[in-house]
Short mmCIF file of C-alpha atoms in Angstrom, two decimals:
data_model
loop_
_atom_site.label_atom_id
_atom_site.label_comp_id
_atom_site.label_asym_id
_atom_site.label_seq_id
_atom_site.Cartn_x
_atom_site.Cartn_y
_atom_site.Cartn_z
CA MET A 16 33.85 64.01 128.78
CA SER A 17 37.62 64.30 128.91
CA GLU A 18 39.43 61.25 127.67
CA ASP A 19 42.81 61.82 129.18
CA SER A 20 42.35 63.38 132.59
CA GLY A 21 40.13 63.11 135.60
CA ALA A 22 38.95 66.71 135.50
CA THR A 23 36.15 67.72 133.18
CA PRO A 24 37.27 70.73 131.17
CA PRO A 25 34.91 73.70 131.35
CA PRO A 26 32.82 74.39 128.27
CA TYR A 27 34.25 76.87 125.81
CA VAL A 28 32.06 79.86 124.98
CA LEU A 29 32.44 80.78 121.31
CA ASP A 30 32.53 84.49 120.61
CA LEU A 31 31.38 86.54 117.64
CA SER A 32 34.74 86.25 115.85
CA VAL A 33 34.50 82.45 115.86
CA ALA A 34 30.88 82.52 114.68
CA VAL A 35 31.85 84.93 111.88
CA ALA A 36 34.70 82.59 110.88
CA VAL A 37 32.16 79.78 110.61
CA ALA A 38 29.80 81.96 108.56
CA ARG A 39 32.75 82.79 106.25
CA PHE A 40 33.57 79.10 105.82
CA ASP A 41 36.96 79.30 107.53
CA ALA A 42 37.91 75.65 107.07
CA SER A 43 40.61 75.69 109.76
CA VAL A 44 38.38 77.13 112.45
CA MET A 45 35.49 74.85 111.49
CA THR A 46 37.74 71.80 111.58
CA LEU A 47 39.13 72.84 114.96
CA ILE A 48 35.60 73.17 116.31
CA GLN A 49 34.70 69.77 114.91
CA GLY A 50 37.85 68.36 116.49
CA TYR A 51 36.83 69.61 119.93
CA ASP A 52 33.30 68.37 119.39
CA ALA A 53 34.67 64.93 118.52
CA ARG A 54 36.73 64.99 121.72
CA GLY A 55 33.61 65.62 123.77
CA GLN A 56 34.52 69.19 124.62
CA LEU A 57 31.35 71.13 125.41
CA LEU A 58 30.92 74.23 123.26
CA VAL A 59 28.50 76.99 124.17
CA VAL A 60 27.29 79.29 121.42
CA PRO A 61 25.52 82.42 122.68
CA VAL A 62 22.55 82.93 120.42
CA LEU A 63 23.30 86.62 119.84
CA ALA A 64 26.78 85.72 118.55
CA LEU A 65 24.98 83.71 115.88
CA THR A 66 22.78 86.70 115.12
CA GLY A 67 25.82 88.96 114.77
CA ALA A 68 27.58 86.47 112.51
CA SER A 69 24.51 86.08 110.33
CA LEU A 70 24.36 89.86 109.94
CA ASP A 71 28.05 89.86 108.97
CA VAL A 72 27.55 87.35 106.15
CA ARG A 73 24.13 87.58 104.56
CA THR A 74 24.02 84.38 102.52
CA GLU A 75 22.01 81.19 102.74
CA ASP A 76 25.21 79.16 102.99
CA ALA A 77 26.38 81.25 105.93
CA ASP A 78 23.11 80.68 107.73
CA ASP A 79 23.34 76.95 106.99
CA LEU A 80 26.86 76.90 108.43
CA LEU A 81 25.71 78.72 111.57
CA GLU A 82 22.75 76.40 112.01
CA GLY A 83 25.10 73.48 111.45
CA LEU A 84 27.08 74.64 114.47
CA GLU A 85 24.07 73.86 116.63
CA ARG A 86 23.90 70.35 115.21
CA LEU A 87 27.32 69.38 116.55
CA GLY A 88 26.91 66.76 119.24
CA ASN A 89 28.54 68.75 122.02
CA ALA A 90 27.47 72.26 121.07
CA GLU A 91 24.70 74.03 122.88
CA VAL A 92 23.12 77.35 121.99
CA ALA A 93 22.81 79.65 125.01
CA LEU A 94 19.54 81.50 124.76
CA LEU A 95 18.51 84.85 126.12
CA ARG A 96 15.79 83.29 128.19
CA ASP A 97 13.98 85.72 130.40
CA ALA A 98 13.75 89.27 131.74
CA GLU A 99 16.49 88.66 134.30
CA GLN A 100 18.94 87.62 131.59
CA ALA A 101 17.86 90.53 129.38
CA VAL A 102 18.53 93.01 132.16
CA ARG A 103 21.84 91.35 132.94
CA LEU A 104 22.87 91.64 129.31
CA ALA A 105 22.09 95.35 129.44
CA ALA A 106 24.30 95.66 132.52
CA VAL A 107 27.18 93.95 130.70
CA ILE A 108 26.77 96.26 127.70
CA ALA A 109 26.77 99.29 130.01
CA ARG A 110 29.89 98.17 131.87
CA THR A 111 31.95 96.96 128.94
CA ALA A 112 30.73 98.94 125.90
CA LEU A 113 30.94 95.68 123.97
CA ASP A 114 28.56 95.31 121.05
CA THR A 115 25.37 93.41 121.83
CA TRP A 116 26.61 90.20 120.19
CA ASP A 117 29.82 89.92 122.21
CA ALA A 118 28.16 91.32 125.32
CA HIS A 119 25.98 88.23 125.28
CA VAL A 120 29.16 86.16 124.99
CA ALA A 121 30.61 87.98 128.00
CA ALA A 122 27.38 87.56 129.98
CA VAL A 123 27.31 83.82 129.30
CA ALA A 124 31.01 83.38 130.10
CA ASP A 125 30.70 85.47 133.25
CA ALA A 126 27.65 83.59 134.54
CA SER A 127 29.06 80.16 133.76
CA VAL A 128 32.71 80.93 134.64
CA CYS A 129 33.79 79.43 131.34
CA PRO A 130 36.59 80.61 129.04
CA ILE A 131 35.83 82.47 125.84
CA LEU A 132 37.22 80.96 122.65
CA THR A 133 38.10 83.77 120.26
CA LEU A 134 40.15 84.77 117.24
CA ASP A 135 40.76 88.18 118.79
CA ALA A 136 42.17 87.96 122.29
CA GLY A 137 43.25 91.60 122.13
CA LYS A 138 39.67 92.79 122.03
CA TRP A 139 38.79 90.71 125.09
CA ARG A 140 41.83 91.81 127.07
CA GLN A 141 40.42 95.33 126.97
CA HIS A 142 37.22 94.14 128.63
CA SER A 143 38.50 91.34 130.81
CA GLU A 144 38.56 93.47 133.96
CA ASP A 145 35.30 95.32 133.35
CA LEU A 146 33.18 92.75 135.14
CA ASP A 147 33.33 91.67 138.80
CA GLU A 148 35.28 88.54 137.90
CA PRO A 149 37.89 88.59 135.12
CA LEU A 150 36.97 86.83 131.90
CA HIS A 151 39.23 83.99 130.82
CA ILE A 152 40.27 84.08 127.19
CA ILE A 153 41.60 81.38 124.89
CA GLU A 154 42.78 82.53 121.49
CA ILE A 155 42.55 80.43 118.35
CA ALA A 156 45.71 81.05 116.39
CA ASP A 157 48.31 79.21 114.41
CA PRO A 158 51.60 79.81 116.25
CA ASP A 159 53.47 79.27 112.98
CA GLU A 160 51.71 82.15 111.27
CA THR A 161 52.73 85.72 111.83
CA PRO A 162 50.00 88.29 112.43
CA GLY A 163 48.63 89.54 109.15
CA ASP A 164 48.95 86.21 107.36
CA ALA A 165 45.89 85.01 105.52
CA GLY A 166 43.53 82.74 107.41
CA VAL A 167 43.50 82.40 111.18
CA ALA A 168 45.52 85.23 112.61
CA ASP A 169 45.21 88.26 114.77
CA MET B 3 9.75 58.08 99.66
CA SER B 4 8.18 55.01 101.24
CA ALA B 5 4.84 53.78 99.85
CA LYS B 6 3.81 52.57 103.27
CA LYS B 7 2.64 55.41 105.51
CA THR B 8 2.89 55.53 109.29
CA ARG B 9 0.00 56.86 111.32
CA LEU B 10 1.15 59.59 113.69
CA THR B 11 -0.75 61.68 116.21
CA ILE B 12 0.86 65.07 116.75
CA THR B 13 0.02 68.32 118.50
CA VAL B 14 0.83 71.53 116.66
CA ASP B 15 0.47 75.26 117.25
CA PRO B 16 -2.94 76.60 116.17
CA HIS B 17 -1.54 79.00 113.57
CA LEU B 18 0.42 76.18 111.92
CA SER B 19 -2.60 73.94 111.89
CA ALA B 20 -4.68 76.75 110.36
CA TYR B 21 -2.04 77.33 107.70
CA ALA B 22 -1.92 73.63 106.80
CA GLU B 23 -5.73 73.60 106.50
CA HIS B 24 -5.53 76.73 104.35
CA LEU B 25 -3.07 75.04 101.98
CA VAL B 26 -5.44 72.10 101.60
CA GLU B 27 -8.53 74.30 101.14
CA THR B 28 -6.83 76.37 98.44
CA GLY B 29 -5.61 73.28 96.61
CA LYS B 30 -1.94 73.93 97.32
CA ALA B 31 -1.56 70.64 99.18
CA PRO B 32 -3.54 67.43 98.88
CA SER B 33 -3.84 66.91 102.64
CA VAL B 34 -2.60 68.12 106.02
CA SER B 35 -0.50 64.97 106.16
CA ALA B 36 1.16 65.98 102.89
CA VAL B 37 1.98 69.39 104.38
CA PHE B 38 3.69 67.68 107.32
CA ASN B 39 5.55 65.33 104.97
CA ASP B 40 6.78 68.25 102.86
CA ALA B 41 7.89 70.20 105.92
CA MET B 42 9.83 67.25 107.30
CA GLU B 43 11.39 66.51 103.92
CA ALA B 44 12.52 70.14 103.62
CA ARG B 45 14.04 69.98 107.10
CA ILE B 46 15.89 66.77 106.29
CA GLN B 47 17.31 68.31 103.12
CA ARG B 48 18.39 71.44 104.97
CA GLU B 49 20.13 69.47 107.72
CA ARG B 50 21.87 67.34 105.10
CA ARG B 51 23.11 70.49 103.37
CA GLN B 52 24.40 71.83 106.68
CA ARG B 53 26.25 68.62 107.47
CA ARG B 54 27.72 68.51 103.97
CA LEU B 55 29.09 72.05 104.32
CA TRP B 56 30.77 71.19 107.64
CA LYS B 57 32.20 68.01 106.14
CA GLU B 58 33.58 69.98 103.19
CA ALA B 59 35.36 72.32 105.58
CA ALA B 60 37.10 69.39 107.25
CA GLU B 61 38.15 68.03 103.85
CA ARG B 62 39.57 71.38 102.74
CA SER B 63 41.49 72.22 105.89
CA ASP B 64 45.19 71.68 106.48
CA PRO B 65 45.39 68.98 109.19
CA ALA B 66 48.84 70.10 110.35
CA LYS B 67 47.70 73.68 110.78
CA VAL B 68 44.57 72.61 112.67
CA ALA B 69 46.69 70.38 114.92
CA ARG B 70 48.97 73.34 115.73
CA MET B 71 45.96 75.52 116.47
CA MET B 72 44.44 72.89 118.77
CA ALA B 73 47.74 72.46 120.60
CA HIS B 74 47.86 76.23 121.07
CA VAL B 75 44.31 76.25 122.46
CA ASP B 76 45.04 73.27 124.71
CA ALA B 77 48.13 74.96 126.14
CA GLN B 78 46.12 78.07 127.03
CA ALA B 79 43.31 75.97 128.51
CA ALA B 80 45.79 74.07 130.68
CA ALA B 81 47.14 77.34 132.04
CA LEU B 82 43.73 78.64 133.14
CA PRO B 83 43.05 78.82 136.88
CA GLU B 84 40.80 76.07 138.22
CA ARG B 85 37.14 77.00 138.37
#
């Protein structure tokens, strides 16, 4: 998948903040995601992050944007598939006190040993050590913007 | 819409089949085939709308800002421990 190195980069797991940015039509975040998709970077979207984002923005356009995420060539929706995964999600919620939407993100990232792509690294730092293996976090931010600026910041 | 129709054999869930038959019986659709056509047409339109929204986002974004953000992400990814 990678064009410029021998190693295949691990898939990025998108968290609730990224899904909400998509639902809110954040053009920068959406273009970044499309850029990675065009590069062949695998993107994993936990299905409950989509649910949480859809609850955050209750419009038809938002739902179309979230469904459009699934249509990207290198994006894959991670389902909550069976009883074992349901129980494991409950364990993650109990250990981290994350909301259900991001707990699914953490469960997927933990099981797959993939980094979480987020707009809010601070939130994840609080929970990074709650699981047996630390979560790896990658923050989407514009280094030229100071925190509090409009658009992508945090 | 093409005038020439293609014959297609499909398997559907019983409740969907029953609903399609119900639409025909109540005069809301001329045939089960028409129900399938309408459903597919609606799906095509919806997917087109979704793609258009994503394309609009790319057109509205600031390429320089997105490039900085991607460089920032790439730098963090490169610093991650190997799996």
